[in-house]
Amino acid sequence: MSSHEYAAAIALDGLDGRCIGDTRPGFNGPGSVAVVFNISTLALPELDPWLGFTLLVPLGSDNEDTGFGVKFEPDTKNGRVKLAAHHHINIKFPRGKCGITFAKVGANDPLPLGLRRVPNLSRVEAKLHQGAFVKVEGFGMPFAHHGKLSEGWINDDLTLFGETLLRLLQRRSYTFLVSTHASILERAFNRGLPPPVDYPYGDDHSWNLERYRRVIPAAESTVQYNPAFAFKNDNAHLACVTQGQVQEIFWLNETVRELRATKLPAYFVPLNIRGPSGTSQFFAIIYRTNEFVERYKDHWSRVVQKEYLHLVLHKNWDASVNDTKESKQDQDGSGKWPRKFQAQVIQFPEHFSELTKHNTGASQYCRFILAVRCPRLKELQYFSKSSKALSALKNCVSLSFDIGLDDVKRKVKAVCQFTPDAAPLPPAGYNEEIRMRIHRDLVCGGTGLYDILVPRPDMKIVSQMIGQPDTLEICQIRSVPAVNFLDIPDKSLVDALVLEAISEDVERYRTYLSNRPFGLGLIAAPGGTGKTTALCEATLAMVFNSNIRKVFGSGPTHVAVSNFAERLYCRGAVVVDRCNVEKRGTETRVRRPLVVRGQRLDREVEAFINVLKSDSADDSAVACLSWTPTSNWTYALSPVNWLLVTIGSEAARRSTTKHAVVNLHPDDSKFLHDLRNEMDQDESWSRFFQVVRGEIDWQQYRLGEVIEDNEIEKLLIRIISNADVVLTTPGTAIYPTYSQVKLGAKGIVVDEAGCMNRADLYSIWGNTLRPLFMAGDIMQLRPASYEPRNKFRVDAQMSALEFFQGAGFPVYRLRTQLRMCNGMFDLARNLVYKDVEMKYGPFSSIDQPQHAIGRAFENWLINTCNFSDLKPSEVGTLEPVWMHTPGAYVGQAGTSRFSPNQVDAALELLSDFVRGTGVDASNIVVIAPYKPNVNYGNRQLFDGCYPALTKMPPLLTADSFQGREGQMAVVIFGTSRETGPGFTSDENRLNVMITRQQSALLMVGDMGVTGLLNDSKDFGTFKSASKFNAKVLHELLKIMIKRSRYFKKEASGGQVDTRFAADFDWF
């Protein structure tokens, strides 16, 4: 199966008349429009085989500089996207409804002068049957080529070659001059097109586990689908995106069901920590047979990675898990059997003295240790030593895991908004049907806009034209909807907004914001270029645009959403202050947008009460309760933060939480000032004001009349409802208060969209074409996918940003590195961002104060450590450096890698650096791609092994660190020549790790991990880079060696207690 493409020209009125032709030698038609005749025999579920032709219109080479942006297209070689040079319009003849004839062009046939020298020229005639129409793809998509006639031809239906584009597309017959033998064309045509294929999942894509259990196994195979950047119809789109999410958890859910039904032997060890009244806390040491470990090895690390689960205690071995005999009331009246208790995975058993006498036991078992909390039960038997317990093991338990089915259900429901009969969400109020049709087409890749924008002629008219002129009368076409985000009456505010861009980008970004076809804006840029700031500018433009006003924002993680909210309020304040400089004391002063970082409302109420109790306003206001996942609640810009400053809280005023609001500014939201005045005038709030303002403490307040929690909740809801911008994760947005705000928003913004899947975007965006701006980097972490049997795994990893880039929507790119000093971005620029002409910004000089730690590290390495292999950075730059650790132990820890030697080598070097130079350790961040190395490093810091690093932040994985940065970054690879590079070979993950720094980057690991890099035997010859698909990592190592930016630190592999790795076998 393949696609046959031939250079061609379209003869508009006879062989010697007007001609739309290929611009390559021999096809010198006017107007720079190329024609390709296609016989595509490729049958894919998202794309049918087709016969027709393609118009290729060059894009303007200055499109990026003038503010149109750049366009991308799918790169079929690697399944990603690449820069596009042409605008594509495919015209597909209806299958079986078009007559095709082929003939050789004779020597005496009249031809335009430019085509007479083309050898082997063939004539192809195509004539549509009565009532048949061509299918047009690419019509209506954004296009620009300033100064060329083709721009008016594509965008405004002006004449080119004496023909408008619409008249060309409405023809009933076509004559092609094709540059190949007629016999070749005829053979390809006579072989016929293969039948179309569809995804084998039916046309019902709503959430239904029972249906999934029928259709998914029936369609299972080892072949994964290719990534799809366009879909032939709505059903293909719905199948692809829903199944990409469902299959990610389908087999995992089946494993969880089996685990819940599998009884395991266990014994209990008392935990010397008192639990809540009436409860017992103990360790459960559970034994898994080798057969059990082998059976569930593919999913074990995934089910336990959240650490929290339920232990199910059964009364006997004989009854099945669901046996009703076990459901009778227990003798002590404490509950029915089986019993389910809260539990937590114990990562470091050696931290608990109660477990010192409990080793792994018999070799045929593998232990799994939980901490458990439950009501006191008489029948539980505890053991002080494993030797006594192993002979008993009479307790019978099973494991119950929560893998987040509800979240997947939310995503599936969001995708199903794009079924043709779905209700509008939210209601658009005007042109609703057309807006929904356009929106459905955009998420299918923009392939069907022609049928929406160009109404089909009346069939009676078509039938009357048989044998008549070759074109139809053009109906009145619909214009492409577009949004001017800078449609703001106050032009001084517009000027203040666009000044957020660096000076050379001001005009091009002004242009990009002023005309967004379909209301869709895409910002793509590497880390450190200011993409979040650019997104803030677009968001503020929405807020000040009277047609939008209310905005809902999101991101793929809590960290991304919080960072975006903090940057948005900060930049909003700067823009408003800039605009108000000339408006002192006038009524035309601009207000700062009210930006709310929303989280679950019950946590907001809990946080507010805890602030009053503790008289401290910070992130600790929501307690990290034991036996529950760590709270992601943050104080800055939360509804609690805004309510406290509105009332005038003393705790809020004293708060040192970064980015928190401490006082209500005169230019803050008028609603907040009105709310303060309203409450001040209501005496029922007087005692409440006293405790909030610190005039009385919590105990005194409780002695009198108190405000009920539901009244506090109402105040918080009022703040959320009146905010200009509310930001939450997609999962939080389903809660009623946020759901209502989301539906009421007129604009949507998403940060870190290169890591957000399409289902999450849909759950925020709705289906009525609300204006949308996204920012991110498709070369950093992609949406996660762990299930190898997921036939849509590549599509599941495709982010919303990457899909719309690949579909051909214009992208605004940032091309100036603003964070890193000169030299620090070179690795990423040379390895990952080759298609962008990047440069360093005005504050990248290594002499700048913010780069002091980089200068100190370079000076310490070169002049104090005197490593023989290491050469200084180029003059005027600071360059990354690699610490080579030959001999370091690297072992397996479940599916992960574990190298305590590399971790200790890195921490020891950092400790020496901090002690030797006096730099602030809080400015150093350490990243390790493998979780066991993060856990080990943090344990070393917690145990005080490196006192000089007390102020250093905890180690984090690369996946946890995206969106964050540090003045100095250290990356511990945790791999070796024996293990191979593992997932450090992933280009996106590697890119995240080498772009977190501002002034210094140290990489730690075995430089021989991808194979022989030079003639030195020190770097090993174990395995090739190609075998591991580690080309980018391989090139990085070659650069480091070529520049001599590495030094060696021997690490002994014989001093490691390898049993320690077993403590991580759950991950």
GROMACS .gro file of C-alpha atoms in nm, residues 269-275 281-283 354:
model
   11
  269VAL     CA    1   0.342  -0.596   6.349
  270PRO     CA    2   0.216  -0.334   6.596
  271LEU     CA    3   0.302   0.026   6.509
  272ASN     CA    4   0.403   0.230   6.811
  273ILE     CA    5   0.215   0.540   6.701
  274ARG     CA    6  -0.120   0.615   6.851
  275GLY     CA    7  -0.396   0.656   6.600
  281GLN     CA    8  -0.230   0.115   6.360
  282PHE     CA    9  -0.002  -0.164   6.251
  283PHE     CA   10   0.230  -0.287   5.979
  354GLU     CA   11   0.943  -0.211   6.481
   0.00000   0.00000   0.00000
